[in-house]
mmCIF file with all atom_site columns, C-alpha atoms in Angstrom:
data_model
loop_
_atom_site.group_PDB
_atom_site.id
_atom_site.type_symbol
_atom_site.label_atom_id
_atom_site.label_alt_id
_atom_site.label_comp_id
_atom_site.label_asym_id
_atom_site.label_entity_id
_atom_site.label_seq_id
_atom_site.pdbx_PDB_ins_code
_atom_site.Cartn_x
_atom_site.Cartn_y
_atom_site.Cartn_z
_atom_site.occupancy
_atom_site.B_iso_or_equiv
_atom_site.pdbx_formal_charge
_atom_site.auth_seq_id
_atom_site.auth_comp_id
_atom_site.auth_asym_id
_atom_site.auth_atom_id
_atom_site.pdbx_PDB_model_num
ATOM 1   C CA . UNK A 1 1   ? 0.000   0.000   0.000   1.00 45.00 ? 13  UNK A CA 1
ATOM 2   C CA . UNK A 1 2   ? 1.302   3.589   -1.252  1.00 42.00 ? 14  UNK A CA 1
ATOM 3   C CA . UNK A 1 3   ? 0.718   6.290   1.609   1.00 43.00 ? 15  UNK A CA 1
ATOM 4   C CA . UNK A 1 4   ? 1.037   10.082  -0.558  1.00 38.00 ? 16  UNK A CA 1
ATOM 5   C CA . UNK A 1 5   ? 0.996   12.858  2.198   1.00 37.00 ? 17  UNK A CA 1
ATOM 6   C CA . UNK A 1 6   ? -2.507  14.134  2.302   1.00 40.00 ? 18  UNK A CA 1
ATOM 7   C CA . UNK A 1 7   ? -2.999  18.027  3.144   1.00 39.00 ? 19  UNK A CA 1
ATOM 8   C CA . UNK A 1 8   ? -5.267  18.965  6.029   1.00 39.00 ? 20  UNK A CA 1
ATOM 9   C CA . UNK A 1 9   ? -8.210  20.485  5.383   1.00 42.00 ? 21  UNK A CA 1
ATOM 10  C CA . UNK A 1 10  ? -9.942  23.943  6.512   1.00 40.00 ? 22  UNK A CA 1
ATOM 11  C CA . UNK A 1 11  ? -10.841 22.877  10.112  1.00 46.00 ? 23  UNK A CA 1
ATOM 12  C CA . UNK A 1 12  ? -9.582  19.214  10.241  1.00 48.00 ? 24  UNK A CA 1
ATOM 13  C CA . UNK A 1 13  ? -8.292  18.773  13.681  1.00 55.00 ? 25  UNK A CA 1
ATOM 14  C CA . UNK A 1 14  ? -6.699  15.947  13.472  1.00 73.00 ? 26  UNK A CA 1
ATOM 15  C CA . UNK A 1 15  ? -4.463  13.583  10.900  1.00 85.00 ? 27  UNK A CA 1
ATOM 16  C CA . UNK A 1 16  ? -5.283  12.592  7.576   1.00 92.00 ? 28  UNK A CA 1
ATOM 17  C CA . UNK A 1 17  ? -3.491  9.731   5.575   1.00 95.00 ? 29  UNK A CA 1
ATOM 18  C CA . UNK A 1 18  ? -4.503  8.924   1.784   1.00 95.00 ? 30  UNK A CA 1
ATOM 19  C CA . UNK A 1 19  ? -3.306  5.040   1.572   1.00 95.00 ? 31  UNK A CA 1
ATOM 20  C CA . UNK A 1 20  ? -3.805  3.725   -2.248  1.00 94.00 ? 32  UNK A CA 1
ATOM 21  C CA . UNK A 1 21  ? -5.516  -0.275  -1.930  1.00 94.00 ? 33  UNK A CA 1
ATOM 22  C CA . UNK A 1 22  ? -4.513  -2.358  -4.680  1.00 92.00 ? 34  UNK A CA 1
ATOM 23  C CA . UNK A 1 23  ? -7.065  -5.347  -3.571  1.00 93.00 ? 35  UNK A CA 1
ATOM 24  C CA . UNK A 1 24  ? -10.021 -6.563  -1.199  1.00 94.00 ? 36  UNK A CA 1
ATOM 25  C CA . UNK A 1 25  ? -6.890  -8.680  0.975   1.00 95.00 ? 37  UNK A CA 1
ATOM 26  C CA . UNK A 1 26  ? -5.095  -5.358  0.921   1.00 96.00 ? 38  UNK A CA 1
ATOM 27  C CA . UNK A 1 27  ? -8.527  -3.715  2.358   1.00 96.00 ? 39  UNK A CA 1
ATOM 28  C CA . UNK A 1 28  ? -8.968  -6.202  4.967   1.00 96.00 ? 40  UNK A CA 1
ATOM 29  C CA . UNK A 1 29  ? -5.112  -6.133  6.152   1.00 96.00 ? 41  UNK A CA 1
ATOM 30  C CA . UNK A 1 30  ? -5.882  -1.839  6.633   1.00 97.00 ? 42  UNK A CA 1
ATOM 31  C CA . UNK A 1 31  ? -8.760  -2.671  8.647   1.00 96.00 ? 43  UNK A CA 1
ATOM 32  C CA . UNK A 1 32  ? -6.968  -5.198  10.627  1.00 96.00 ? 44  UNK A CA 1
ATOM 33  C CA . UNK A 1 33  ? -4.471  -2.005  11.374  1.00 97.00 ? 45  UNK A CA 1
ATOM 34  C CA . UNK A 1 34  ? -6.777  0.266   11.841  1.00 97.00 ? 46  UNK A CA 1
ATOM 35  C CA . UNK A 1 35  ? -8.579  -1.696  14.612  1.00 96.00 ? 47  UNK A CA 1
ATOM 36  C CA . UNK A 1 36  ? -5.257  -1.098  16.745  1.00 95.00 ? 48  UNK A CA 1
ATOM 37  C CA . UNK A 1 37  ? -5.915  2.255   16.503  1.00 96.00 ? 49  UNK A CA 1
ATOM 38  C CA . UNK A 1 38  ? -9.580  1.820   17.811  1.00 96.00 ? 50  UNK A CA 1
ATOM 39  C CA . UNK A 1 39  ? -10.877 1.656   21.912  1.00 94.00 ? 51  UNK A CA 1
ATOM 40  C CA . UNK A 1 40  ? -14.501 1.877   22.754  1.00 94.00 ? 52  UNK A CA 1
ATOM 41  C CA . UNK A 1 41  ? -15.908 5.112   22.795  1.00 92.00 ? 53  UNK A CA 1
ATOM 42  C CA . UNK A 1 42  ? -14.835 5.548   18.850  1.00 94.00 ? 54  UNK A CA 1
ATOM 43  C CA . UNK A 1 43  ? -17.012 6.459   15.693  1.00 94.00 ? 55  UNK A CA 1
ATOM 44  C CA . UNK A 1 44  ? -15.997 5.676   12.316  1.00 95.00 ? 56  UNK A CA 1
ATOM 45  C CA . UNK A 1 45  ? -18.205 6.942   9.717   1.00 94.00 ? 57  UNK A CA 1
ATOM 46  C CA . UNK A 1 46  ? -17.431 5.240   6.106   1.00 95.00 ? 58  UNK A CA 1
ATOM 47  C CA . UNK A 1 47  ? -18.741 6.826   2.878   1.00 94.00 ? 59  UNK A CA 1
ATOM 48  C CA . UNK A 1 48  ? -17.431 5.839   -0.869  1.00 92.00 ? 60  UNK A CA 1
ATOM 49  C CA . UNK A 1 49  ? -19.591 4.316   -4.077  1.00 89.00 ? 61  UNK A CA 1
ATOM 50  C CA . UNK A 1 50  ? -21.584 1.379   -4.207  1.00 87.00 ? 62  UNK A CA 1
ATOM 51  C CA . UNK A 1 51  ? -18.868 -1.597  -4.337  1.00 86.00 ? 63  UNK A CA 1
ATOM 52  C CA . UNK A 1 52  ? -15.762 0.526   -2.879  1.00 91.00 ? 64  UNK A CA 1
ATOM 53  C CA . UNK A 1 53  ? -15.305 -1.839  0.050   1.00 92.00 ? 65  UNK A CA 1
ATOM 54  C CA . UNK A 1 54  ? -17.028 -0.555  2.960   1.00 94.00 ? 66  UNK A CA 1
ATOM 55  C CA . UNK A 1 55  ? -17.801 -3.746  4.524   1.00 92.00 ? 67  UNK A CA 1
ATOM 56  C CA . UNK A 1 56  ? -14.690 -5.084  3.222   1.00 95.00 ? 68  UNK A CA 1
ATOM 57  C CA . UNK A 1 57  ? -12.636 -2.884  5.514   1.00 96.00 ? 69  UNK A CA 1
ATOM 58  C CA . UNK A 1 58  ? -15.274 -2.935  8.491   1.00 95.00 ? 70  UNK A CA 1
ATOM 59  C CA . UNK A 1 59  ? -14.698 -7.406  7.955   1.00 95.00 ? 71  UNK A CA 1
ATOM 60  C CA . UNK A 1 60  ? -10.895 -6.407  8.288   1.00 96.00 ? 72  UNK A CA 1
ATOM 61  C CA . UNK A 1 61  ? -12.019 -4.077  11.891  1.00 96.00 ? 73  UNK A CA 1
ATOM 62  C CA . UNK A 1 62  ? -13.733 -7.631  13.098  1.00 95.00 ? 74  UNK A CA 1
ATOM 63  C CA . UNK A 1 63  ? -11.077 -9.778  12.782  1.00 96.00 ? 75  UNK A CA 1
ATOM 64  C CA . UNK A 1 64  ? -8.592  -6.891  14.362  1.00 96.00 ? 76  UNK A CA 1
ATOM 65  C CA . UNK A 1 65  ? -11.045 -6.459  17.187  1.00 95.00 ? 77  UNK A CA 1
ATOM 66  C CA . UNK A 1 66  ? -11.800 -10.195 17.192  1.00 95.00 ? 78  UNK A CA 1
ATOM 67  C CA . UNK A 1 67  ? -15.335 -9.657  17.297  1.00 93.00 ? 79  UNK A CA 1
ATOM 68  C CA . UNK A 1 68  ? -17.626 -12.721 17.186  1.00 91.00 ? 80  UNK A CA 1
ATOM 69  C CA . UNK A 1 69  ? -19.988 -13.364 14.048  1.00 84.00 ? 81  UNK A CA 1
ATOM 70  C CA . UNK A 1 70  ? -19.187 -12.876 10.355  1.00 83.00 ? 82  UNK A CA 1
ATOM 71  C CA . UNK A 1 71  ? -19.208 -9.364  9.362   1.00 85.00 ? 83  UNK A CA 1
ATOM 72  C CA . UNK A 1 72  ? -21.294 -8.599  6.310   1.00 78.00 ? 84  UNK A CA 1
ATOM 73  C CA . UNK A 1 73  ? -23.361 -5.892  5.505   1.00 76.00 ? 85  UNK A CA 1
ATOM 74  C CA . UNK A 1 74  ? -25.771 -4.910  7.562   1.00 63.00 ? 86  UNK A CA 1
ATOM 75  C CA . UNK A 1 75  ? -27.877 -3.299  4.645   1.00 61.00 ? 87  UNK A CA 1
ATOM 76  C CA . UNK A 1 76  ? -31.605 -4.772  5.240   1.00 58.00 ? 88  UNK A CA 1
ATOM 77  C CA . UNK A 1 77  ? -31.031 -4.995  9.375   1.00 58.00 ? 89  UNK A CA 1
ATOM 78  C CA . UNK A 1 78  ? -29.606 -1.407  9.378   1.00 65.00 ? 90  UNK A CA 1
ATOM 79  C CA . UNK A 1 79  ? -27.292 -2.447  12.521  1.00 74.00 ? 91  UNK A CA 1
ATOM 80  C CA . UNK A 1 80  ? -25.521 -5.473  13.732  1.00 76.00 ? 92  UNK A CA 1
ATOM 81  C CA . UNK A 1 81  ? -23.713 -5.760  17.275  1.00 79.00 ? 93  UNK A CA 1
ATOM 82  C CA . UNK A 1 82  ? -20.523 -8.275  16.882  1.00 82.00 ? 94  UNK A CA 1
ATOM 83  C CA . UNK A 1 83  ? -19.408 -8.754  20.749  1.00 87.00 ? 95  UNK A CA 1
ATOM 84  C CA . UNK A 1 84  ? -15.542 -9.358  21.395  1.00 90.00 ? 96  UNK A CA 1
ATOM 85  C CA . UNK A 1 85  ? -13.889 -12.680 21.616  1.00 92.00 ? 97  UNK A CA 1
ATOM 86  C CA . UNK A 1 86  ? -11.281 -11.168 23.559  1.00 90.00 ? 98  UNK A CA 1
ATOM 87  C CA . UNK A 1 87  ? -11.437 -8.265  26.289  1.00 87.00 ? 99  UNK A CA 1
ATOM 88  C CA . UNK A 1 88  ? -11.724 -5.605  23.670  1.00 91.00 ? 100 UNK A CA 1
ATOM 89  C CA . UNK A 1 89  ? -14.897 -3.572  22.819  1.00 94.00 ? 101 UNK A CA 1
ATOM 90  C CA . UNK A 1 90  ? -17.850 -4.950  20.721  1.00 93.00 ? 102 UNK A CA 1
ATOM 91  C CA . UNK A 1 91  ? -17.896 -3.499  17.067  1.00 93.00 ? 103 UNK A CA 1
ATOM 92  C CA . UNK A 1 92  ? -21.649 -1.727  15.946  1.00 90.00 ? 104 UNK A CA 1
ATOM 93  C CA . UNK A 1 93  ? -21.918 -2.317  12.597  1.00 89.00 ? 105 UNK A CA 1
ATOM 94  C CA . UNK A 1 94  ? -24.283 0.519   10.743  1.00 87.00 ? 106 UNK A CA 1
ATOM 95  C CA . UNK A 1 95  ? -25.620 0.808   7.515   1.00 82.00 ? 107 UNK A CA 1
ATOM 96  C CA . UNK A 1 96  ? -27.463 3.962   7.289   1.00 76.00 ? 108 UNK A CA 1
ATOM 97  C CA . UNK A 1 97  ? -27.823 3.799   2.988   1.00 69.00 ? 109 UNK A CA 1
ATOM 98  C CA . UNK A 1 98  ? -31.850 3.751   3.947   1.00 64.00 ? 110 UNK A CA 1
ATOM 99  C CA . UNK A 1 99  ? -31.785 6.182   6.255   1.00 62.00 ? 111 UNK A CA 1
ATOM 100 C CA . UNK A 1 100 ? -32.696 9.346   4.376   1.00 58.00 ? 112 UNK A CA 1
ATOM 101 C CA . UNK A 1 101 ? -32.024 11.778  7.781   1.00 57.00 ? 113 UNK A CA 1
ATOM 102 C CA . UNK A 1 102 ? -29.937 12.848  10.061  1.00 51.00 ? 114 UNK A CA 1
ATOM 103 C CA . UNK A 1 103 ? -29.194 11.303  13.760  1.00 51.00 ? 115 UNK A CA 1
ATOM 104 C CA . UNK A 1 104 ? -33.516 11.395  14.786  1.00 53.00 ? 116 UNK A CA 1
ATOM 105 C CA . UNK A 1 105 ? -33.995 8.890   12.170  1.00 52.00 ? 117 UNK A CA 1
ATOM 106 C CA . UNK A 1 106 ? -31.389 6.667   13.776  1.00 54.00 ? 118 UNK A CA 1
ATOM 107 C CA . UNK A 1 107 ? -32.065 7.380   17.427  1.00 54.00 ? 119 UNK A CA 1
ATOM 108 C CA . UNK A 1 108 ? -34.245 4.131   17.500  1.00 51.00 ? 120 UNK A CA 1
ATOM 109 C CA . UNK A 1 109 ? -30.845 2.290   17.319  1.00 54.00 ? 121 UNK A CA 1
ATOM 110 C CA . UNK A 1 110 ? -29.342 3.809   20.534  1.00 52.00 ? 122 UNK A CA 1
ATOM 111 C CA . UNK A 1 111 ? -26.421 4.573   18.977  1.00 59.00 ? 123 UNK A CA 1
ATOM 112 C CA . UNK A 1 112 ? -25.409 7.311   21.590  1.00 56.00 ? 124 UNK A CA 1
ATOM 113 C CA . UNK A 1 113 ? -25.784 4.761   24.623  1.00 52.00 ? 125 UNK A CA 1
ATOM 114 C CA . UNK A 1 114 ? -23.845 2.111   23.034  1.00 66.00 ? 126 UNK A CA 1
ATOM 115 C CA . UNK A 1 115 ? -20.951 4.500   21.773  1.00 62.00 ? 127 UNK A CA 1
ATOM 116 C CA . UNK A 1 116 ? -19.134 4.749   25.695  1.00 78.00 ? 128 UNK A CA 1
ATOM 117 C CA . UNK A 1 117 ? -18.390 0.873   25.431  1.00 87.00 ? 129 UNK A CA 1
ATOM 118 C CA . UNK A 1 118 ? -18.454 0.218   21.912  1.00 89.00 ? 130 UNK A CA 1
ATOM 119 C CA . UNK A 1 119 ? -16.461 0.805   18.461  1.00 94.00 ? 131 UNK A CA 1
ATOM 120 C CA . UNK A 1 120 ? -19.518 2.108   16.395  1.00 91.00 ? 132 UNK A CA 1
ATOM 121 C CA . UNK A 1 121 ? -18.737 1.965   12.619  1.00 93.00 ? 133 UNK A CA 1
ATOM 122 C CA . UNK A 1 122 ? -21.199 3.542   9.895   1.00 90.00 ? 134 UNK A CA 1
ATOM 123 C CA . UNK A 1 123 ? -21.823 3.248   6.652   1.00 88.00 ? 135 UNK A CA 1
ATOM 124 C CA . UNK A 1 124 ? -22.919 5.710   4.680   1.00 84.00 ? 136 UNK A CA 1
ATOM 125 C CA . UNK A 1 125 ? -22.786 8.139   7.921   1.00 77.00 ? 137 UNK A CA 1
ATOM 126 C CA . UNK A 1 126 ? -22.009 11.327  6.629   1.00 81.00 ? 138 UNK A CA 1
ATOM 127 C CA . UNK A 1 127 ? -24.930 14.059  7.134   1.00 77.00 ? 139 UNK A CA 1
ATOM 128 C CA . UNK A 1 128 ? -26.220 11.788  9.878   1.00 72.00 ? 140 UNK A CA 1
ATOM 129 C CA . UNK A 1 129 ? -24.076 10.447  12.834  1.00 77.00 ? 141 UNK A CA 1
ATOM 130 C CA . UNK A 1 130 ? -21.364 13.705  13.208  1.00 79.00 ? 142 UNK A CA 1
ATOM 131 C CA . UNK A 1 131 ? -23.882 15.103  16.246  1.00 78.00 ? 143 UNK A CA 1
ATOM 132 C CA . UNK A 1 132 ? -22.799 11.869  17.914  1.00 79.00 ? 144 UNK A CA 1
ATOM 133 C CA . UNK A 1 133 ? -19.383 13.430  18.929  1.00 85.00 ? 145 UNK A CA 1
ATOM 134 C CA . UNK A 1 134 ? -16.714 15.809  17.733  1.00 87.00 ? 146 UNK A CA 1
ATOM 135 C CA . UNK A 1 135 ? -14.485 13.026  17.995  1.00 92.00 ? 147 UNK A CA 1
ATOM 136 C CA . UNK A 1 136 ? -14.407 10.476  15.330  1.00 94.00 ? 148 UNK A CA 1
ATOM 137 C CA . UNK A 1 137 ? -12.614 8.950   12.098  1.00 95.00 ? 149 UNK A CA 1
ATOM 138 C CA . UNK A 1 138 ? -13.794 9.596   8.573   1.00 95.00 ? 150 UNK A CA 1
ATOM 139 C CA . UNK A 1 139 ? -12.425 6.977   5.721   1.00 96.00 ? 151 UNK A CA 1
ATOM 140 C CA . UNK A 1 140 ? -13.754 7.578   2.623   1.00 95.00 ? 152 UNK A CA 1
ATOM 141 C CA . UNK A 1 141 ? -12.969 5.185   0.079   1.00 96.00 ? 153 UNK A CA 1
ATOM 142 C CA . UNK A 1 142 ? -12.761 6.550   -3.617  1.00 94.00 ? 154 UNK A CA 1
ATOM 143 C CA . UNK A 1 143 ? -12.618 3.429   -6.511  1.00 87.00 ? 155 UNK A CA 1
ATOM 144 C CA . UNK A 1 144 ? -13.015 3.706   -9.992  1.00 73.00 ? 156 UNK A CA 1
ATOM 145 C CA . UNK A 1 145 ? -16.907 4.110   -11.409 1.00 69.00 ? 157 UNK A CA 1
ATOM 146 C CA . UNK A 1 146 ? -18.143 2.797   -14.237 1.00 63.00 ? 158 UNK A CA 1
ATOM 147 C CA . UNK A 1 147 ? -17.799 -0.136  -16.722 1.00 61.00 ? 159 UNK A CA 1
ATOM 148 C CA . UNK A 1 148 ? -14.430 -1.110  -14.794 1.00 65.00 ? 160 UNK A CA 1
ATOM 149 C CA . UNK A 1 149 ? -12.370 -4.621  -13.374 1.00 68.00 ? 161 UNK A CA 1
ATOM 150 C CA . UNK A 1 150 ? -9.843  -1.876  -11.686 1.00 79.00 ? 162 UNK A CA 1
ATOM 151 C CA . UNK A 1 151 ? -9.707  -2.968  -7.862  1.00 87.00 ? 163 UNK A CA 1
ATOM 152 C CA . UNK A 1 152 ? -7.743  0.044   -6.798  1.00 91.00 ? 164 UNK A CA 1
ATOM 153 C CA . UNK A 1 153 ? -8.860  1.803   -3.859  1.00 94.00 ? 165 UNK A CA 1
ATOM 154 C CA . UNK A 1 154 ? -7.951  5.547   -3.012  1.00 95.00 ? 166 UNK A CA 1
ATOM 155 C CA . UNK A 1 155 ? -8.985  5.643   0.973   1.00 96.00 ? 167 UNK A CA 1
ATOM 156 C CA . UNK A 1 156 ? -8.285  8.843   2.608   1.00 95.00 ? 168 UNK A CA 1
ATOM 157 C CA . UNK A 1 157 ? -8.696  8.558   6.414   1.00 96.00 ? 169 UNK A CA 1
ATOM 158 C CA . UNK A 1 158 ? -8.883  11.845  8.621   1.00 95.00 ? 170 UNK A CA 1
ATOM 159 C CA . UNK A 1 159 ? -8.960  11.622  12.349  1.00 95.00 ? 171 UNK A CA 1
ATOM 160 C CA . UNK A 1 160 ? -10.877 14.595  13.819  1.00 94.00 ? 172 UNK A CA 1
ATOM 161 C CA . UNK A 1 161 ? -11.847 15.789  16.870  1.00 93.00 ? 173 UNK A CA 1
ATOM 162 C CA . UNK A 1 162 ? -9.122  16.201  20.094  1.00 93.00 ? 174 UNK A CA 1
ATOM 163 C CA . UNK A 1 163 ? -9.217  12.205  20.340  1.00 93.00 ? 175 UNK A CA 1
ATOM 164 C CA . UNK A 1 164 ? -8.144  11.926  17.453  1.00 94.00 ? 176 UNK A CA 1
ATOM 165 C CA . UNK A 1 165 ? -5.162  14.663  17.133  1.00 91.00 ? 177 UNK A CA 1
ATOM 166 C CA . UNK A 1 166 ? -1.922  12.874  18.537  1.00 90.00 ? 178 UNK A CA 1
ATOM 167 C CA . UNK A 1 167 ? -2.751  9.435   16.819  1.00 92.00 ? 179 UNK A CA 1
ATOM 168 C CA . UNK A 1 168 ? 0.031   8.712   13.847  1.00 91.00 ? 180 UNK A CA 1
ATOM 169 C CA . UNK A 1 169 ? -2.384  7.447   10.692  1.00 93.00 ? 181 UNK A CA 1
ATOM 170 C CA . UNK A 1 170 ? 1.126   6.312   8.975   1.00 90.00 ? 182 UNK A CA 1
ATOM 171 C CA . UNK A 1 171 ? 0.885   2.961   11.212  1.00 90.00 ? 183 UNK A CA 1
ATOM 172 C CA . UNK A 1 172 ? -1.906  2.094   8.254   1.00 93.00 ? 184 UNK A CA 1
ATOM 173 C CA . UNK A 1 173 ? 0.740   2.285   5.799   1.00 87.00 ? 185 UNK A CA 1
ATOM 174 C CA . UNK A 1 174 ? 3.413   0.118   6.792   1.00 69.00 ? 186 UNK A CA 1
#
């Protein structure tokens, strides 16, 4: 994986780290690494295209935070809850592609109570989850559209909030 400085953007608080994926192992192995970065109490919204490997990377967070149950999208259930194997947090699993609004559509799924003990991961979260904290970890994953094969991924991950601020993204790269 190829790790180009990425510039900070007006406001960002925090890191940011554009790593290019050349496969779906090479997606899983980043969210392997990126669930050493992770400790309950942590939001991770995901946006990117149909296809780009959302829940690939969120399968790769399971097996890092050896969570039990497969991890697979949790499109037509909206949320799953994987519980940890080990003594590590359990990982919330979100989908919120049907959810048209913002956090009052989702505050059936108690998303604020179970964010003190749990990693909370959401796809499809921007415009709706950000009122959940100031602290959390945007990865948006960019792939080619269209009539394509190309399995490149461009994810740029950008750690904002004060939690967020002293962690070093590069660990993603190595």
């Amino acid at each position: 994986m190829e790790a180009p400085a990425a510039p900070h953007a007006p406001g960002e608080s925090g890191p940011s780290l554009r790593i290019t994926v050349p496969s779906p192992d090479q997606m899983l192995e980043l969210g392997r690494r990126l669930a050493k970065l992770l400790r309950a109490g942590d939001l991770v919204m995901l946006n990117g295209e149909l296809g780009a490997g959302k829940t690939t990377l969120t399968r790769g967070l399971g097996e890092g935070l050896e969570v039990r149950g497969a991890v697979t999208s949790p499109t037509f259930v909206i949320a799953r809850v994987h519980p940890s194997l080990a003594a590590g947090p359990p990982l919330v699993h979100v989908d919120a592609y049907r959810l048209g609004g913002g956090l009052d559509e989702m505050e059936d799924l108690d998303l604020d109570v179970s964010l003190p003990d749990s990693v909370i991961v959401v796809e499809w979260g921007e415009g709706k989850v950000e009122e959940l904290t100031d602290d959390r970890l945007s990865v948006v994953i960019h792939r080619a559209v269209g009539d394509t094969t190309d399995e490149v991924r461009l994810v740029t991950v950008t750690g904002l909030g004060e939690r967020w601020a002293s962690v070093e993204l590069g660990v993603l790269s190595a």
